Each structure stands twice: as structure tokens, then as C-alpha cells.
mmCIF file of C-alpha atoms in Angstrom:
data_model
loop_
_atom_site.group_PDB
_atom_site.id
_atom_site.type_symbol
_atom_site.label_atom_id
_atom_site.label_comp_id
_atom_site.label_asym_id
_atom_site.label_seq_id
_atom_site.Cartn_x
_atom_site.Cartn_y
_atom_site.Cartn_z
ATOM 1 C CA MET A 47 21.149 -9.527 7.349
ATOM 2 C CA SER A 48 22.949 -9.120 4.017
ATOM 3 C CA GLN A 49 21.151 -7.367 1.196
ATOM 4 C CA CYS A 50 19.568 -9.579 -1.450
ATOM 5 C CA ILE A 51 20.012 -9.143 -5.183
ATOM 6 C CA LEU A 52 17.927 -10.904 -7.823
ATOM 7 C CA VAL A 53 19.826 -11.715 -11.030
ATOM 8 C CA ALA A 54 17.664 -12.691 -14.012
ATOM 9 C CA ASP A 55 19.221 -13.830 -17.302
ATOM 10 C CA ASP A 56 18.613 -16.858 -19.516
ATOM 11 C CA ASP A 57 22.384 -17.292 -19.874
ATOM 12 C CA ARG A 58 23.204 -19.451 -16.852
ATOM 13 C CA GLU A 59 26.924 -18.756 -17.115
ATOM 14 C CA ILE A 60 26.313 -15.023 -16.842
ATOM 15 C CA VAL A 61 24.046 -15.536 -13.833
ATOM 16 C CA LYS A 62 26.681 -17.739 -12.220
ATOM 17 C CA ALA A 63 29.469 -15.213 -12.852
ATOM 18 C CA ILE A 64 27.452 -12.290 -11.478
ATOM 19 C CA ALA A 65 26.408 -14.333 -8.451
ATOM 20 C CA ILE A 66 30.050 -15.134 -7.659
ATOM 21 C CA LEU A 67 30.964 -11.453 -8.067
ATOM 22 C CA LEU A 68 28.175 -10.215 -5.792
ATOM 23 C CA GLU A 69 28.583 -12.915 -3.169
ATOM 24 C CA LYS A 70 32.236 -11.865 -2.816
ATOM 25 C CA GLU A 71 30.876 -8.380 -2.109
ATOM 26 C CA GLY A 72 28.791 -9.816 0.715
ATOM 27 C CA TYR A 73 25.375 -9.873 -0.963
ATOM 28 C CA ARG A 74 22.881 -12.724 -1.034
ATOM 29 C CA VAL A 75 21.922 -13.643 -4.610
ATOM 30 C CA LEU A 76 18.725 -15.114 -6.038
ATOM 31 C CA LYS A 77 18.913 -16.597 -9.555
ATOM 32 C CA ALA A 78 16.226 -16.537 -12.235
ATOM 33 C CA TYR A 79 16.433 -17.657 -15.864
ATOM 34 C CA ASP A 80 13.293 -16.082 -17.302
ATOM 35 C CA GLY A 81 10.955 -13.191 -16.523
ATOM 36 C CA LEU A 82 8.240 -15.275 -14.890
ATOM 37 C CA GLN A 83 10.698 -16.963 -12.540
ATOM 38 C CA ALA A 84 12.038 -13.531 -11.603
ATOM 39 C CA LEU A 85 8.542 -12.329 -10.670
ATOM 40 C CA GLU A 86 7.882 -15.486 -8.638
ATOM 41 C CA LEU A 87 11.093 -15.046 -6.641
ATOM 42 C CA LEU A 88 10.387 -11.361 -6.113
ATOM 43 C CA ALA A 89 6.940 -12.192 -4.716
ATOM 44 C CA SER A 90 8.288 -14.750 -2.249
ATOM 45 C CA GLN A 91 11.640 -13.306 -1.158
ATOM 46 C CA PRO A 92 12.854 -9.950 0.175
ATOM 47 C CA VAL A 93 14.839 -8.355 -2.653
ATOM 48 C CA HIS A 94 16.751 -5.062 -2.499
ATOM 49 C CA LEU A 95 17.929 -4.750 -6.131
ATOM 50 C CA ILE A 96 17.359 -6.487 -9.469
ATOM 51 C CA ILE A 97 19.769 -7.088 -12.350
ATOM 52 C CA ILE A 98 17.759 -8.234 -15.355
ATOM 53 C CA ASP A 99 18.371 -9.121 -18.992
ATOM 54 C CA VAL A 100 16.029 -7.942 -21.749
ATOM 55 C CA MET A 101 15.786 -10.998 -24.010
ATOM 56 C CA MET A 102 14.502 -13.934 -21.942
ATOM 57 C CA PRO A 103 11.983 -16.765 -22.519
ATOM 58 C CA LYS A 104 8.433 -16.903 -21.111
ATOM 59 C CA MET A 105 8.523 -13.199 -20.229
ATOM 60 C CA ASP A 106 11.082 -10.703 -21.480
ATOM 61 C CA GLY A 107 12.881 -8.334 -19.145
ATOM 62 C CA LEU A 108 11.010 -5.195 -20.196
ATOM 63 C CA SER A 109 7.630 -6.818 -19.543
ATOM 64 C CA ALA A 110 8.902 -8.037 -16.170
ATOM 65 C CA ILE A 111 10.044 -4.519 -15.264
ATOM 66 C CA MET A 112 6.609 -3.107 -16.066
ATOM 67 C CA HIS A 113 5.020 -5.694 -13.776
ATOM 68 C CA ILE A 114 7.518 -4.936 -11.006
ATOM 69 C CA ARG A 115 7.004 -1.182 -11.217
ATOM 70 C CA ARG A 116 3.294 -1.540 -10.510
ATOM 71 C CA GLN A 117 4.135 -2.732 -7.002
ATOM 72 C CA LYS A 118 7.736 -1.941 -6.049
ATOM 73 C CA ASN A 119 10.234 0.897 -6.335
ATOM 74 C CA LEU A 120 13.447 -1.038 -5.671
ATOM 75 C CA PRO A 121 16.432 -0.321 -7.985
ATOM 76 C CA ILE A 122 16.494 -2.160 -11.320
ATOM 77 C CA ILE A 123 19.608 -2.464 -13.482
ATOM 78 C CA VAL A 124 19.089 -3.700 -17.039
ATOM 79 C CA LEU A 125 21.970 -5.846 -18.332
ATOM 80 C CA SER A 126 21.606 -6.272 -22.076
ATOM 81 C CA ALA A 127 23.513 -6.984 -25.274
ATOM 82 C CA LYS A 128 21.330 -4.361 -26.984
ATOM 83 C CA SER A 129 23.509 -1.268 -26.920
ATOM 84 C CA GLU A 130 21.675 1.197 -29.143
ATOM 85 C CA GLU A 131 20.709 4.508 -27.535
ATOM 86 C CA THR A 132 17.047 3.835 -28.337
ATOM 87 C CA ASP A 133 17.226 0.559 -26.384
ATOM 88 C CA LYS A 134 18.673 2.362 -23.364
ATOM 89 C CA VAL A 135 16.026 5.073 -23.486
ATOM 90 C CA LEU A 136 13.274 2.446 -23.757
ATOM 91 C CA GLY A 137 14.617 0.540 -20.758
ATOM 92 C CA LEU A 138 14.808 3.691 -18.645
ATOM 93 C CA SER A 139 11.397 4.858 -19.864
ATOM 94 C CA ILE A 140 9.580 1.800 -18.566
ATOM 95 C CA GLY A 141 11.138 2.053 -15.110
ATOM 96 C CA ALA A 142 14.742 0.819 -15.025
ATOM 97 C CA ASP A 143 17.157 2.894 -12.960
ATOM 98 C CA ASP A 144 20.272 1.995 -14.927
ATOM 99 C CA TYR A 145 21.311 0.265 -18.157
ATOM 100 C CA VAL A 146 24.545 -1.714 -18.529
ATOM 101 C CA THR A 147 25.556 -3.252 -21.849
ATOM 102 C CA LYS A 148 27.208 -6.614 -22.425
ATOM 103 C CA PRO A 149 30.003 -7.464 -22.294
ATOM 104 C CA TYR A 150 30.055 -5.797 -18.894
ATOM 105 C CA ASN A 151 32.973 -4.817 -16.693
ATOM 106 C CA SER A 152 32.568 -6.764 -13.446
ATOM 107 C CA GLN A 153 34.037 -4.048 -11.216
ATOM 108 C CA GLU A 154 31.877 -1.380 -12.838
ATOM 109 C CA LEU A 155 28.773 -3.529 -12.348
ATOM 110 C CA ALA A 156 29.649 -4.074 -8.677
ATOM 111 C CA ALA A 157 30.188 -0.327 -8.245
ATOM 112 C CA ARG A 158 26.806 0.450 -9.806
ATOM 113 C CA VAL A 159 25.130 -2.063 -7.491
ATOM 114 C CA ARG A 160 26.743 -0.449 -4.456
ATOM 115 C CA SER A 161 25.740 3.015 -5.649
ATOM 116 C CA HIS A 162 22.085 2.111 -6.239
ATOM 117 C CA LEU A 163 21.773 0.239 -2.947
ATOM 118 C CA ARG A 164 23.342 3.152 -1.098
ATOM 119 C CA ARG A 165 20.789 5.538 -2.609
ATOM 120 C CA TYR A 166 17.893 3.155 -2.063
ATOM 121 C CA THR A 167 18.579 2.355 1.578
ATOM 122 C CA SER A 168 19.881 5.713 2.731
ATOM 123 C CA LEU A 169 17.430 8.106 4.350
ATOM 124 C CA GLY A 170 20.102 10.762 4.739
ATOM 125 C CA ASP A 171 19.590 14.010 2.892
ATOM 126 C CA ILE A 172 21.927 15.220 0.168
ATOM 127 C CA HIS A 173 21.092 18.809 0.999
ATOM 128 C CA THR A 174 21.142 21.038 4.037
ATOM 129 C CA VAL A 175 17.409 21.715 4.216
ATOM 130 C CA ALA A 176 15.916 19.684 7.039
ATOM 131 C CA ALA A 177 12.204 20.275 6.521
ATOM 132 C CA GLN A 178 10.130 17.108 6.865
ATOM 133 C CA GLU A 179 7.199 18.490 4.855
ATOM 134 C CA ILE A 180 7.575 20.756 1.840
ATOM 135 C CA ARG A 181 4.482 22.129 0.138
ATOM 136 C CA ASN A 182 4.406 23.587 -3.354
ATOM 137 C CA GLY A 183 0.991 24.104 -4.881
ATOM 138 C CA ARG A 184 -0.660 20.724 -5.497
ATOM 139 C CA LEU A 185 2.488 18.897 -4.381
ATOM 140 C CA CYS A 186 3.603 17.949 -0.887
ATOM 141 C CA TRP A 187 6.929 16.208 -0.208
ATOM 142 C CA HIS A 188 7.219 14.240 3.066
ATOM 143 C CA SER A 189 10.973 13.769 3.436
ATOM 144 C CA ASP A 190 10.666 11.609 6.552
ATOM 145 C CA GLU A 191 8.625 8.962 4.731
ATOM 146 C CA ARG A 192 10.173 9.698 1.310
ATOM 147 C CA THR A 193 6.737 10.130 -0.242
ATOM 148 C CA LEU A 194 5.388 12.728 -2.665
ATOM 149 C CA TYR A 195 1.698 13.608 -2.593
ATOM 150 C CA ALA A 196 -0.177 15.238 -5.476
ATOM 151 C CA ASP A 197 -3.637 16.575 -4.630
ATOM 152 C CA GLY A 198 -3.405 14.589 -1.390
ATOM 153 C CA GLU A 199 -2.754 11.261 -3.116
ATOM 154 C CA PRO A 200 0.607 9.457 -2.831
ATOM 155 C CA VAL A 201 2.607 9.294 -6.068
ATOM 156 C CA ARG A 202 4.295 5.977 -6.822
ATOM 157 C CA LEU A 203 7.927 6.817 -7.583
ATOM 158 C CA THR A 204 10.943 4.645 -8.286
ATOM 159 C CA ALA A 205 14.041 4.978 -6.113
ATOM 160 C CA THR A 206 15.731 7.195 -8.695
ATOM 161 C CA GLU A 207 12.637 9.349 -9.221
ATOM 162 C CA THR A 208 12.396 9.782 -5.445
ATOM 163 C CA LYS A 209 15.943 11.152 -5.312
ATOM 164 C CA ILE A 210 15.224 13.577 -8.145
ATOM 165 C CA ILE A 211 12.040 14.807 -6.458
ATOM 166 C CA ASP A 212 13.907 15.197 -3.164
ATOM 167 C CA LEU A 213 16.518 17.349 -4.891
ATOM 168 C CA LEU A 214 14.040 19.560 -6.747
ATOM 169 C CA MET A 215 11.385 19.924 -4.032
ATOM 170 C CA ARG A 216 14.032 21.041 -1.527
ATOM 171 C CA ASN A 217 15.283 23.666 -3.977
ATOM 172 C CA PRO A 218 12.210 25.219 -5.657
ATOM 173 C CA GLY A 219 13.074 27.682 -8.384
ATOM 174 C CA ARG A 220 16.705 26.627 -8.627
ATOM 175 C CA ILE A 221 17.875 25.409 -12.033
ATOM 176 C CA PHE A 222 19.907 22.193 -12.020
ATOM 177 C CA PRO A 223 21.934 21.183 -15.101
ATOM 178 C CA ALA A 224 21.520 17.548 -16.130
ATOM 179 C CA GLU A 225 25.145 16.923 -15.121
ATOM 180 C CA GLU A 226 24.504 18.109 -11.555
ATOM 181 C CA ILE A 227 21.291 16.114 -11.226
ATOM 182 C CA TYR A 228 23.137 12.995 -12.378
ATOM 183 C CA ARG A 229 26.063 13.617 -10.030
ATOM 184 C CA ARG A 230 23.819 14.158 -6.996
ATOM 185 C CA VAL A 231 21.279 11.427 -7.722
ATOM 186 C CA TRP A 232 23.437 8.666 -9.212
ATOM 187 C CA GLY A 233 26.441 9.479 -7.011
ATOM 188 C CA GLU A 234 29.016 9.268 -9.790
ATOM 189 C CA GLU A 235 30.615 11.485 -12.396
ATOM 190 C CA PRO A 236 28.280 11.997 -15.371
ATOM 191 C CA TYR A 237 29.028 10.833 -18.873
ATOM 192 C CA ALA A 238 26.518 12.098 -21.448
ATOM 193 C CA PRO A 239 23.741 12.211 -18.822
ATOM 194 C CA GLU A 240 21.204 14.230 -20.826
ATOM 195 C CA ASN A 241 19.096 11.313 -22.116
ATOM 196 C CA THR A 242 19.145 9.453 -18.812
ATOM 197 C CA VAL A 243 17.991 12.484 -16.816
ATOM 198 C CA MET A 244 15.467 13.507 -19.487
ATOM 199 C CA VAL A 245 13.763 10.102 -19.415
ATOM 200 C CA HIS A 246 13.350 10.177 -15.638
ATOM 201 C CA ILE A 247 12.077 13.763 -15.708
ATOM 202 C CA ARG A 248 9.504 12.765 -18.331
ATOM 203 C CA ARG A 249 8.316 9.846 -16.204
ATOM 204 C CA ILE A 250 7.930 12.087 -13.155
ATOM 205 C CA ARG A 251 5.944 14.600 -15.201
ATOM 206 C CA GLU A 252 3.562 11.853 -16.278
ATOM 207 C CA LYS A 253 2.906 11.123 -12.606
ATOM 208 C CA ILE A 254 2.547 14.646 -11.165
ATOM 209 C CA GLU A 255 1.430 17.013 -13.938
ATOM 210 C CA LEU A 256 -2.198 17.509 -14.951
ATOM 211 C CA ASN A 257 -0.931 17.931 -18.516
ATOM 212 C CA PRO A 258 2.569 16.449 -18.897
ATOM 213 C CA LYS A 259 2.986 18.132 -22.289
ATOM 214 C CA GLU A 260 2.496 21.544 -20.659
ATOM 215 C CA PRO A 261 4.047 21.057 -17.215
ATOM 216 C CA GLU A 262 3.338 23.519 -14.415
ATOM 217 C CA TYR A 263 5.896 22.188 -11.972
ATOM 218 C CA LEU A 264 8.770 20.267 -13.498
ATOM 219 C CA LYS A 265 10.111 22.593 -16.163
ATOM 220 C CA VAL A 266 13.052 22.620 -18.543
ATOM 221 C CA VAL A 267 15.109 25.774 -18.907
ATOM 222 C CA TRP A 268 16.472 25.328 -22.413
ATOM 223 C CA GLY A 269 20.218 25.135 -22.616
ATOM 224 C CA ILE A 270 20.601 25.130 -18.820
ATOM 225 C CA GLY A 271 18.693 22.369 -17.044
ATOM 226 C CA TYR A 272 15.586 21.584 -14.998
ATOM 227 C CA LYS A 273 13.782 23.205 -12.091
ATOM 228 C CA MET A 274 10.784 22.800 -9.813
ATOM 229 C CA GLU A 275 8.622 25.884 -10.385
ATOM 230 C CA LYS A 276 7.594 27.753 -7.254
ATOM 231 C CA MET A 277 3.823 27.922 -6.789
#
């Protein structure tokens, strides 16, 4: 069965153009024209990835993403005319995996879709360590089920956060520059990746640290990168 992508934008011509692009790539496409319709389709259909606009009637894209993230960890790409860095950081902060500005390059958008779906559906490791269970203090990473546990409770992670945790839990104590994290997790050459990686690291901290402002596990090494502290 072909993978299904939900495209949500109040501009019907944009939805139509993206649908044509993705259908040529072999994907099945669901179309929504506001945030509420997107949530309704997501609840009734199997969806593997979402492309969503920010400014939409009835429910805006950011509100829709927050609703989606309470239940699902599938990849979300924001497609927006708002191109300021603060807009991108906000979109990533609330749970988007990627942010593409309009006007978009169709081939780049298709490539990003392929990349996110490949990361989301692949259970293959990007490292040589084959352990199925990795323990580090309060944290336990089950690589076979792609689930992180903190104090015995499962942590709800997005697809991108899961890849970052997989990388860091398999390599405790090793410092990874933002560029390397981006290259390994996003599967493409980095371009100014610092803010993107920083936002995802901050979101993970909020989910696993007892005090995110004074993290025990996910630490920054100033001027170098990030690491998972050995406990």
C-alpha cells in the first residue's frame, strides 16, 4: 500500500499542486483546507506524513499541530509564507519536524518528504551498536520498539526527537556538533542547523529532565555541541 500524505492549506491551488507533485512520486494524498478538517481526516484515515500551512480558517496550523502531537508522532512539515526565524523556531518548538517557506521549490519539498518518511518508517540503526536496551540512570532506551522510558514511564517523542535520542543514547558521553546531529538525523547536508537542533534538544529536555533548566542528561558543551551525560 502506498504511503499517505495529508496536505492542509486554505489555498486550494497550492493543495492541488502539491497533490499532483506527490501523486507522481507514488504517494496517496488527502486534502484539507482548514485545521479542523485536517484533524478529522487524520482521525479517520491512516496518514504517514503531514504538510500543513500556518494561517488557515477555523483552526490555524500551529493549533492543529499541538492537537496532533498529543496523540501522534508522525512527521509534520510546516509550509508557510511566514519566513522570519522566529516563526520557524515557533513552528519547530510546538512539534513540527521541518519548516519550508513559500514560495517553495517543488523538488526540494518532494526530497524533504522522502527524507522524513525514510526516517519515520525505517527501523534500521544509523550506528553500529546493536543493543536493544540501553540504560542510563533514570533513562532506558528500547531500540527494538523505538521507545524511551524515564523512571519506567514511556516518553512521547516525535519522529525527529526519537532519532536524536537514538543517536545520543547509543553514544553516551560523546559530544556531537549540531552539524553532525542534523546530518545524521535529517539525512541531508546542514545549512545553519543550530536553531533547528537547539529547538528539538530543548523539547526533549522538557520531556526527560526533572529540571529542564538544569539538565542532568542532555547537556550542551559550549562551542562544540551536545551530549548524553553518562550516569
